[in-house]
PDB file of N, CA and C in Angstrom:
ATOM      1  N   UNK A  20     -32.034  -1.692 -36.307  1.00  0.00           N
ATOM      2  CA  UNK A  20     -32.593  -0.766 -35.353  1.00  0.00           C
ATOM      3  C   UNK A  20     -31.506  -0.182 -34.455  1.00  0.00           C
ATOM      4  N   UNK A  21     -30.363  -1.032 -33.843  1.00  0.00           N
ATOM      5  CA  UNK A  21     -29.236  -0.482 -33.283  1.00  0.00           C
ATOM      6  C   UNK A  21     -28.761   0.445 -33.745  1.00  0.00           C
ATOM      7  N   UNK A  22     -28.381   0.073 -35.178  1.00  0.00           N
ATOM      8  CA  UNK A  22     -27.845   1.393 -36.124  1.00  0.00           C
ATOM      9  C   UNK A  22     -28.383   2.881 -35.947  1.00  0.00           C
ATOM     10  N   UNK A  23     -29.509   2.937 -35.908  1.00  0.00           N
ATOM     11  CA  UNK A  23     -30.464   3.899 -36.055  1.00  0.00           C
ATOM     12  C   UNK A  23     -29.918   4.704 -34.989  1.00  0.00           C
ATOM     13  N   UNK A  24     -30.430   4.128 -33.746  1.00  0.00           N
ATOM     14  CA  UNK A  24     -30.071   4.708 -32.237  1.00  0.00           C
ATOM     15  C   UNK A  24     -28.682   5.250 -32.459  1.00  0.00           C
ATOM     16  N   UNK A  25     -27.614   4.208 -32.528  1.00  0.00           N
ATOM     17  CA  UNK A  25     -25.988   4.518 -32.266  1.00  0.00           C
ATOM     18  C   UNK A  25     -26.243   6.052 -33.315  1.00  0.00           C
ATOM     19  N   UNK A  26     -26.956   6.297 -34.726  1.00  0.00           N
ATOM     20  CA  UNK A  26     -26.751   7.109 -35.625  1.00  0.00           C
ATOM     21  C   UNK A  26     -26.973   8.389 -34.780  1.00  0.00           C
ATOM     22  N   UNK A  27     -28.228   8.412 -34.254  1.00  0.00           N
ATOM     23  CA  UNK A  27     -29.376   8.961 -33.676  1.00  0.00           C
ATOM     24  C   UNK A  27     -28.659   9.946 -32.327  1.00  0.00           C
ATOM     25  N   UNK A  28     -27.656   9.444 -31.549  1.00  0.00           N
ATOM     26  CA  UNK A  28     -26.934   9.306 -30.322  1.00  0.00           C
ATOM     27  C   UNK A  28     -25.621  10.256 -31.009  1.00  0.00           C
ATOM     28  N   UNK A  29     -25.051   9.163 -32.280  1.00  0.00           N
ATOM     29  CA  UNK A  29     -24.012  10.373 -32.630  1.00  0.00           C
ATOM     30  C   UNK A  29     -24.146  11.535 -32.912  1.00  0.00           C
ATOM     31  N   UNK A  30     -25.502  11.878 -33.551  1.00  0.00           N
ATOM     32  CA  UNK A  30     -26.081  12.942 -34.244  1.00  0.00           C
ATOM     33  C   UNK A  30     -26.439  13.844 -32.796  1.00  0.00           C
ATOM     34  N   UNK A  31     -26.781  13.867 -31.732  1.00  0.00           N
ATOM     35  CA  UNK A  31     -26.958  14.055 -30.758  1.00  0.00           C
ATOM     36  C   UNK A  31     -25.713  14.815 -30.156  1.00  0.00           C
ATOM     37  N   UNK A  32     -24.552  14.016 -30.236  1.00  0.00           N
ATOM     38  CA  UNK A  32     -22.758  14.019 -29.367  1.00  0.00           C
ATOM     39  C   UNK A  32     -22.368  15.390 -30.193  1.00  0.00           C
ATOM     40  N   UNK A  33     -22.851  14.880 -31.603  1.00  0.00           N
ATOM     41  CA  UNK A  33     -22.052  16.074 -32.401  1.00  0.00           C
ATOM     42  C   UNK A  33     -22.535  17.478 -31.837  1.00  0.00           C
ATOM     43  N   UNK A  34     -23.690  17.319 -32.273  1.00  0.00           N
ATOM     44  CA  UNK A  34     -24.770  18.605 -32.213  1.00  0.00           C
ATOM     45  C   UNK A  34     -24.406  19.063 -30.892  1.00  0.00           C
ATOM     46  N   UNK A  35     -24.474  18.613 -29.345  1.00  0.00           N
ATOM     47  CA  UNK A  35     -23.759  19.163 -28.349  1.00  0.00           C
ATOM     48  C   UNK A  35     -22.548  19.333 -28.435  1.00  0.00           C
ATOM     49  N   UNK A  36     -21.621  19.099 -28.898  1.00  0.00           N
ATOM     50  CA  UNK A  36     -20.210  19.474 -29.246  1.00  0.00           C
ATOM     51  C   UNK A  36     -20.212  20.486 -29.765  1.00  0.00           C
ATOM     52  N   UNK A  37     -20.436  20.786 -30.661  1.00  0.00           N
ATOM     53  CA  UNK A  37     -21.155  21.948 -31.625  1.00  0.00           C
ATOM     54  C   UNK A  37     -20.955  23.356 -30.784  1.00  0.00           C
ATOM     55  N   UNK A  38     -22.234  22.968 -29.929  1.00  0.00           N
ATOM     56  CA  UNK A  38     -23.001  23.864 -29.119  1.00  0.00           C
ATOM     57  C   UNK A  38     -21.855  24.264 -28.025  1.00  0.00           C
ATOM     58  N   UNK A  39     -21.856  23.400 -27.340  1.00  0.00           N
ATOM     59  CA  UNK A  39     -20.651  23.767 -26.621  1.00  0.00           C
ATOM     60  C   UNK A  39     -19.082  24.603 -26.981  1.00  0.00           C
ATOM     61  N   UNK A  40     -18.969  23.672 -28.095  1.00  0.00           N
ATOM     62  CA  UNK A  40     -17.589  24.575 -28.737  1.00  0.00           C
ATOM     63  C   UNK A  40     -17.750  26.087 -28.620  1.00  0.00           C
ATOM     64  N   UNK A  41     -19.567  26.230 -29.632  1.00  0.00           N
ATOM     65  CA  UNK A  41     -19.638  27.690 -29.876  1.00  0.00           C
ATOM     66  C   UNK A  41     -19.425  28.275 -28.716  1.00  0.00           C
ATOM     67  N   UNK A  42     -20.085  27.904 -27.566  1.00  0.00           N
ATOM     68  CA  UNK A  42     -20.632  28.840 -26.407  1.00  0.00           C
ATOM     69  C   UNK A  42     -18.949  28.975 -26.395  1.00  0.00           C
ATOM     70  N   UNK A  43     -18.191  28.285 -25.941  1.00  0.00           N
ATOM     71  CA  UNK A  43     -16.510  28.063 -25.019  1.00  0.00           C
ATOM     72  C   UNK A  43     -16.086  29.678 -26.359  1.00  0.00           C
ATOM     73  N   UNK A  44     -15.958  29.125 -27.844  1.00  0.00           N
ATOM     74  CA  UNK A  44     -15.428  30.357 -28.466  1.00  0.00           C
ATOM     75  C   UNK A  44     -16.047  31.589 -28.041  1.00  0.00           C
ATOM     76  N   UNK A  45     -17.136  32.001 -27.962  1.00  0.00           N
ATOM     77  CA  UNK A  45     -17.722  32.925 -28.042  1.00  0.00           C
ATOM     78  C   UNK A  45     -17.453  33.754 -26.597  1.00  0.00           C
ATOM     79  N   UNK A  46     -17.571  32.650 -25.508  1.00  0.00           N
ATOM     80  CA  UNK A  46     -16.719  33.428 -24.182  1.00  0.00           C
ATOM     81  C   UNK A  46     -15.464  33.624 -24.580  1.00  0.00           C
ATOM     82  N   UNK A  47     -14.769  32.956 -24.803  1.00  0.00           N
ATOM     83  CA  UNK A  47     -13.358  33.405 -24.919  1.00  0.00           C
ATOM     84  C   UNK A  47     -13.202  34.674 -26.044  1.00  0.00           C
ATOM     85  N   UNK A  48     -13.998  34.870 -26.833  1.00  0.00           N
ATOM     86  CA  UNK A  48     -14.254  36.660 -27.770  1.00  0.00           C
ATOM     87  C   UNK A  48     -14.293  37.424 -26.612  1.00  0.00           C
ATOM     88  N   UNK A  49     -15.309  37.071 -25.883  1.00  0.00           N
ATOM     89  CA  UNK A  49     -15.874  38.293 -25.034  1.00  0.00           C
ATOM     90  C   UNK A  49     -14.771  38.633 -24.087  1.00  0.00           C
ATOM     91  N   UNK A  50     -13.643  37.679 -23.192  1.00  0.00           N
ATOM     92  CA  UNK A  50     -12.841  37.463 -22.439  1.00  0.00           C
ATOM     93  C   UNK A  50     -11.800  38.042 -23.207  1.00  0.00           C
ATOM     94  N   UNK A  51     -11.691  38.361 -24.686  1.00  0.00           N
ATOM     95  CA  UNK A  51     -10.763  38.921 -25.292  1.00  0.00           C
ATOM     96  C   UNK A  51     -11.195  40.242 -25.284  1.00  0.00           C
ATOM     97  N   UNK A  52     -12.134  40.519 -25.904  1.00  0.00           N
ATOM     98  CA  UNK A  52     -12.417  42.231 -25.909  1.00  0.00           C
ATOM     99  C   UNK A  52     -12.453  42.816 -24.681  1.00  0.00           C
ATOM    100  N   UNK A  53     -12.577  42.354 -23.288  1.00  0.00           N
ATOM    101  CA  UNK A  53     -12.805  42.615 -22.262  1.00  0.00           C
ATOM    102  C   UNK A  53     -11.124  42.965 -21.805  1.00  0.00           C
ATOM    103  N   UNK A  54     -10.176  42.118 -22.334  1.00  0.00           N
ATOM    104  CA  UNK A  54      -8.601  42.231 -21.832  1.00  0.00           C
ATOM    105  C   UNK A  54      -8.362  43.474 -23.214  1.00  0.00           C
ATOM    106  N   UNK A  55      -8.626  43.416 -24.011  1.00  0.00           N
ATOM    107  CA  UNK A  55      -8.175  44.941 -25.080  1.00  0.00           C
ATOM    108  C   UNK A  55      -8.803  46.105 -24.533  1.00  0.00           C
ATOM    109  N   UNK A  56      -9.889  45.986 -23.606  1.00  0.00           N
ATOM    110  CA  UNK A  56     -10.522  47.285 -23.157  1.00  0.00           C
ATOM    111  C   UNK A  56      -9.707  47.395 -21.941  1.00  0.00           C
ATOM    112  N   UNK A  57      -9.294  46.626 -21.224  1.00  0.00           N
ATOM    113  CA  UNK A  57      -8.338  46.854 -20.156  1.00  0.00           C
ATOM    114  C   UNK A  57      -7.124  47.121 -20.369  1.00  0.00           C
ATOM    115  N   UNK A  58      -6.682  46.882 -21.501  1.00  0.00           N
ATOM    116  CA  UNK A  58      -5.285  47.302 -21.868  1.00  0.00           C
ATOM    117  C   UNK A  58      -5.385  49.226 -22.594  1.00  0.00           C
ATOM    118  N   UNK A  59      -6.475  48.952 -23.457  1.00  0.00           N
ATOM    119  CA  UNK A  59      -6.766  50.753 -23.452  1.00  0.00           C
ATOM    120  C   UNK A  59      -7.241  51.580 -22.511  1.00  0.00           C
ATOM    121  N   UNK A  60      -7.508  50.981 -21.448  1.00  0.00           N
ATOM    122  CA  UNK A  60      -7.597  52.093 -20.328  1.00  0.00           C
ATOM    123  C   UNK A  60      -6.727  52.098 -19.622  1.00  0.00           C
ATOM    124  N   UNK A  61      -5.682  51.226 -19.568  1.00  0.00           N
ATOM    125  CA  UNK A  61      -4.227  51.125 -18.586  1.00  0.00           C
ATOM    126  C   UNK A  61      -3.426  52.369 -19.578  1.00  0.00           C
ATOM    127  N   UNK A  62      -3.216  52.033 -20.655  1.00  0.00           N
ATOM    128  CA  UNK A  62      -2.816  53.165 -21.654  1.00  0.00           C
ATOM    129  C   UNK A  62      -3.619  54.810 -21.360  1.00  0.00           C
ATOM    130  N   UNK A  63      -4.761  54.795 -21.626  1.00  0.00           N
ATOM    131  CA  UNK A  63      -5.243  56.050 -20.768  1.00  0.00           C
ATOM    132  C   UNK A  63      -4.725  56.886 -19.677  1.00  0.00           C
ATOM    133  N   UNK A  64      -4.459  55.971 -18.509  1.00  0.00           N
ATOM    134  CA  UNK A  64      -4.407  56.405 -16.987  1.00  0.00           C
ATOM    135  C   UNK A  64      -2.801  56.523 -17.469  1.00  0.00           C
ATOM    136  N   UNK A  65      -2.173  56.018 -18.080  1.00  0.00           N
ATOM    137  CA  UNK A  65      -0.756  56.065 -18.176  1.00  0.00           C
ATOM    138  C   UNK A  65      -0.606  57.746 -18.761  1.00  0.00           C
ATOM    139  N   UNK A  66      -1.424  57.571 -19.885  1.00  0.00           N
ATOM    140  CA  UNK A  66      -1.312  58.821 -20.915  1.00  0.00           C
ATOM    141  C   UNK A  66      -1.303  59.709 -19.827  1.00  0.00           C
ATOM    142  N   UNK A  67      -2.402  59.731 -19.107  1.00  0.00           N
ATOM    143  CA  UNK A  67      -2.891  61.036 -18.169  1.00  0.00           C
ATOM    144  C   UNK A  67      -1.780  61.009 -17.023  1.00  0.00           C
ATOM    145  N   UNK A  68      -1.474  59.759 -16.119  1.00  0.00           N
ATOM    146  CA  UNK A  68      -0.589  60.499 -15.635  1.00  0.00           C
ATOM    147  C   UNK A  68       0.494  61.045 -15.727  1.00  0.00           C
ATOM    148  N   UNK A  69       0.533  60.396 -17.057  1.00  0.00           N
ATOM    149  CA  UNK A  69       2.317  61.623 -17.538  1.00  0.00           C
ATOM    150  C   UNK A  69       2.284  62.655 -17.858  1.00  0.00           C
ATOM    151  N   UNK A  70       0.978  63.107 -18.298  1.00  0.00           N
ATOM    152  CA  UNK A  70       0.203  64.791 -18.845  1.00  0.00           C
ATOM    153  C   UNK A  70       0.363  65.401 -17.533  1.00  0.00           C
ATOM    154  N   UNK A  71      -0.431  64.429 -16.268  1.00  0.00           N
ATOM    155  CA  UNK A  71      -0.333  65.459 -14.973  1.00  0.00           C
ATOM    156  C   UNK A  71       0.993  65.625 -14.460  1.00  0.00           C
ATOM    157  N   UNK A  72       2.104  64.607 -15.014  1.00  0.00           N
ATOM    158  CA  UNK A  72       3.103  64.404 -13.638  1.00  0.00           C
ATOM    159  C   UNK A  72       3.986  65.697 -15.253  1.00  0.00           C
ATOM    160  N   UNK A  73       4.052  65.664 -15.774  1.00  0.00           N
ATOM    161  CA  UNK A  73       5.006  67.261 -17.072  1.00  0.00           C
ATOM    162  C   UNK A  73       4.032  68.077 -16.274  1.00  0.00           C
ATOM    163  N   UNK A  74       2.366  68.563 -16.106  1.00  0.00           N
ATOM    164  CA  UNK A  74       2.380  69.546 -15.773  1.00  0.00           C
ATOM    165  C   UNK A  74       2.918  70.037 -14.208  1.00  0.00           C
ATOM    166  N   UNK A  75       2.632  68.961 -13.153  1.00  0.00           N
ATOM    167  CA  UNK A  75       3.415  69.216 -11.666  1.00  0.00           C
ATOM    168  C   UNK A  75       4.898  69.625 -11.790  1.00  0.00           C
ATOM    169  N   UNK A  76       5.809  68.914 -13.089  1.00  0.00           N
ATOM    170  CA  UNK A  76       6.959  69.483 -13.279  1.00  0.00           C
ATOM    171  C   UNK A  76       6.969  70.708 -13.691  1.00  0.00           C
ATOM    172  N   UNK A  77       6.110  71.104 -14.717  1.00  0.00           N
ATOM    173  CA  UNK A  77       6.033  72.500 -15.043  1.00  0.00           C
ATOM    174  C   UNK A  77       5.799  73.608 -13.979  1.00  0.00           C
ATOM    175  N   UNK A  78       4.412  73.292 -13.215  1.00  0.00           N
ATOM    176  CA  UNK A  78       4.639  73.966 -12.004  1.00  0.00           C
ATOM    177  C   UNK A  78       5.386  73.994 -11.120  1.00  0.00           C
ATOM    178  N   UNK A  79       6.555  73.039 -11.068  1.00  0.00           N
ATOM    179  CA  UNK A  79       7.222  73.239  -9.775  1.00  0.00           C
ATOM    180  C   UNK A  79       8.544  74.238 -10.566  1.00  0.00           C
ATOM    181  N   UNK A  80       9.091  73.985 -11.559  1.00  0.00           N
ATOM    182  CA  UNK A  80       9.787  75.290 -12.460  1.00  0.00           C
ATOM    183  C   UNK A  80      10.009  76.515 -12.019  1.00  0.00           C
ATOM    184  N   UNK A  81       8.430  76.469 -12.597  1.00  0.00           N
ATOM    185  CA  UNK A  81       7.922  77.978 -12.323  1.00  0.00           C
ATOM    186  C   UNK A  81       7.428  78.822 -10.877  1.00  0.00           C
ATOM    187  N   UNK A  82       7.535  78.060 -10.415  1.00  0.00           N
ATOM    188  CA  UNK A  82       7.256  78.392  -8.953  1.00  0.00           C
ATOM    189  C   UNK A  82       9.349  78.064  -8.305  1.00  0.00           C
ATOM    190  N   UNK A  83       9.660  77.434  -8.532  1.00  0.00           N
ATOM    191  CA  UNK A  83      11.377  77.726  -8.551  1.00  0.00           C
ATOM    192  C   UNK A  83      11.560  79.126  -8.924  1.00  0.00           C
ATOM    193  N   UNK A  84      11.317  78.824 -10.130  1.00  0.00           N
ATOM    194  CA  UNK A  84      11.979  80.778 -11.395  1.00  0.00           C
ATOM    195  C   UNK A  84      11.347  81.906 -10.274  1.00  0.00           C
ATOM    196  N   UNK A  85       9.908  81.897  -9.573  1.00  0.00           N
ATOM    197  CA  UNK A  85       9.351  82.939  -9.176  1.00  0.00           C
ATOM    198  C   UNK A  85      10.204  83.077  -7.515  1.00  0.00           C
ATOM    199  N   UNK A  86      10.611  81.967  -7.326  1.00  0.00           N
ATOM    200  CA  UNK A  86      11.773  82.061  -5.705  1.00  0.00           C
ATOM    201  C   UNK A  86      12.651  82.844  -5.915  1.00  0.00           C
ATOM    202  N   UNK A  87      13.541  81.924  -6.828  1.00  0.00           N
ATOM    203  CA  UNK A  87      14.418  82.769  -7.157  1.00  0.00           C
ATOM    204  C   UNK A  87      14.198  84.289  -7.394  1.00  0.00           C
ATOM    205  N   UNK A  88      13.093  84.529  -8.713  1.00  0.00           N
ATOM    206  CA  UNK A  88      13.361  86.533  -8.672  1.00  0.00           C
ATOM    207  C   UNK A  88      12.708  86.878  -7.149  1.00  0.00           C
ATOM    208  N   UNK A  89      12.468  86.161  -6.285  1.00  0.00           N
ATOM    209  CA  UNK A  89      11.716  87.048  -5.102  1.00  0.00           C
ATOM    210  C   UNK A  89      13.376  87.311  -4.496  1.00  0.00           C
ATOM    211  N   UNK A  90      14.083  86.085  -3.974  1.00  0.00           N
ATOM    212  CA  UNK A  90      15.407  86.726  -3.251  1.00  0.00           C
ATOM    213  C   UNK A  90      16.068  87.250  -3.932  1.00  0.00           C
ATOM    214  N   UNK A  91      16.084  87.475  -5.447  1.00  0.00           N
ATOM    215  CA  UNK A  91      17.189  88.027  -5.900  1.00  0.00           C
ATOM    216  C   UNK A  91      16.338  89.814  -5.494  1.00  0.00           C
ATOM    217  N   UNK A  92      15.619  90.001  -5.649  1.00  0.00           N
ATOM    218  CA  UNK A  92      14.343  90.887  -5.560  1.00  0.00           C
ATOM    219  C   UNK A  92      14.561  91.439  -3.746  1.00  0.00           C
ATOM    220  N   UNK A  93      14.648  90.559  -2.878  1.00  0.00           N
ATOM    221  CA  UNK A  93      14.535  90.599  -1.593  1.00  0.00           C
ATOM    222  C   UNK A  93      16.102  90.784  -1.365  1.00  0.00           C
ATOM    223  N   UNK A  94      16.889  90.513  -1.975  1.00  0.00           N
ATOM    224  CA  UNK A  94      18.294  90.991  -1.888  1.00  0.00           C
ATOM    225  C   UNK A  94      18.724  92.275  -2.699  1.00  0.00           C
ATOM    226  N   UNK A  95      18.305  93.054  -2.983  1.00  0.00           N
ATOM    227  CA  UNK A  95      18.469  94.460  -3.940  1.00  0.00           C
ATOM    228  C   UNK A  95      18.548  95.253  -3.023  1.00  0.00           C
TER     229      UNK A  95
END
């Protein structure tokens, strides 16, 4: 009858082990896709601000080039 129980008890240890393991893997998936979605939106904001910070360079250029022909313009 001891047997039974001790069987009964292990069968029990496992089966929560089990359970537990899954749950622990299954957060740690989610805790993973959650850090790859944060790493593609750090990449995003990066992308974009280098799109905005070439175009502020572009505008500041061109707004240079247009100084310049004004005094060369204002000096004639």
């Amino acid at each position: 009858m001891s047997i039974a129980i001790v069987a009964i008890i292990g069968g029990v240890i496992i089966s929560l082990a089990g359970i537990f393991t899954d749950a622990h893997t299954r957060q740690q998936k989610i805790k993973l896709k959650a850090i790859e979605k944060e790493v593609e939106l750090e990449q995003l904001r990066l992308e974009t601000y280098t799109r905005e910070t070439e175009k502020m360079r572009l505008e500041l250029e061109q707004s240079k080039v247009l100084l310049l022909e004004e005094k060369q313009n204002a000096g004639k």
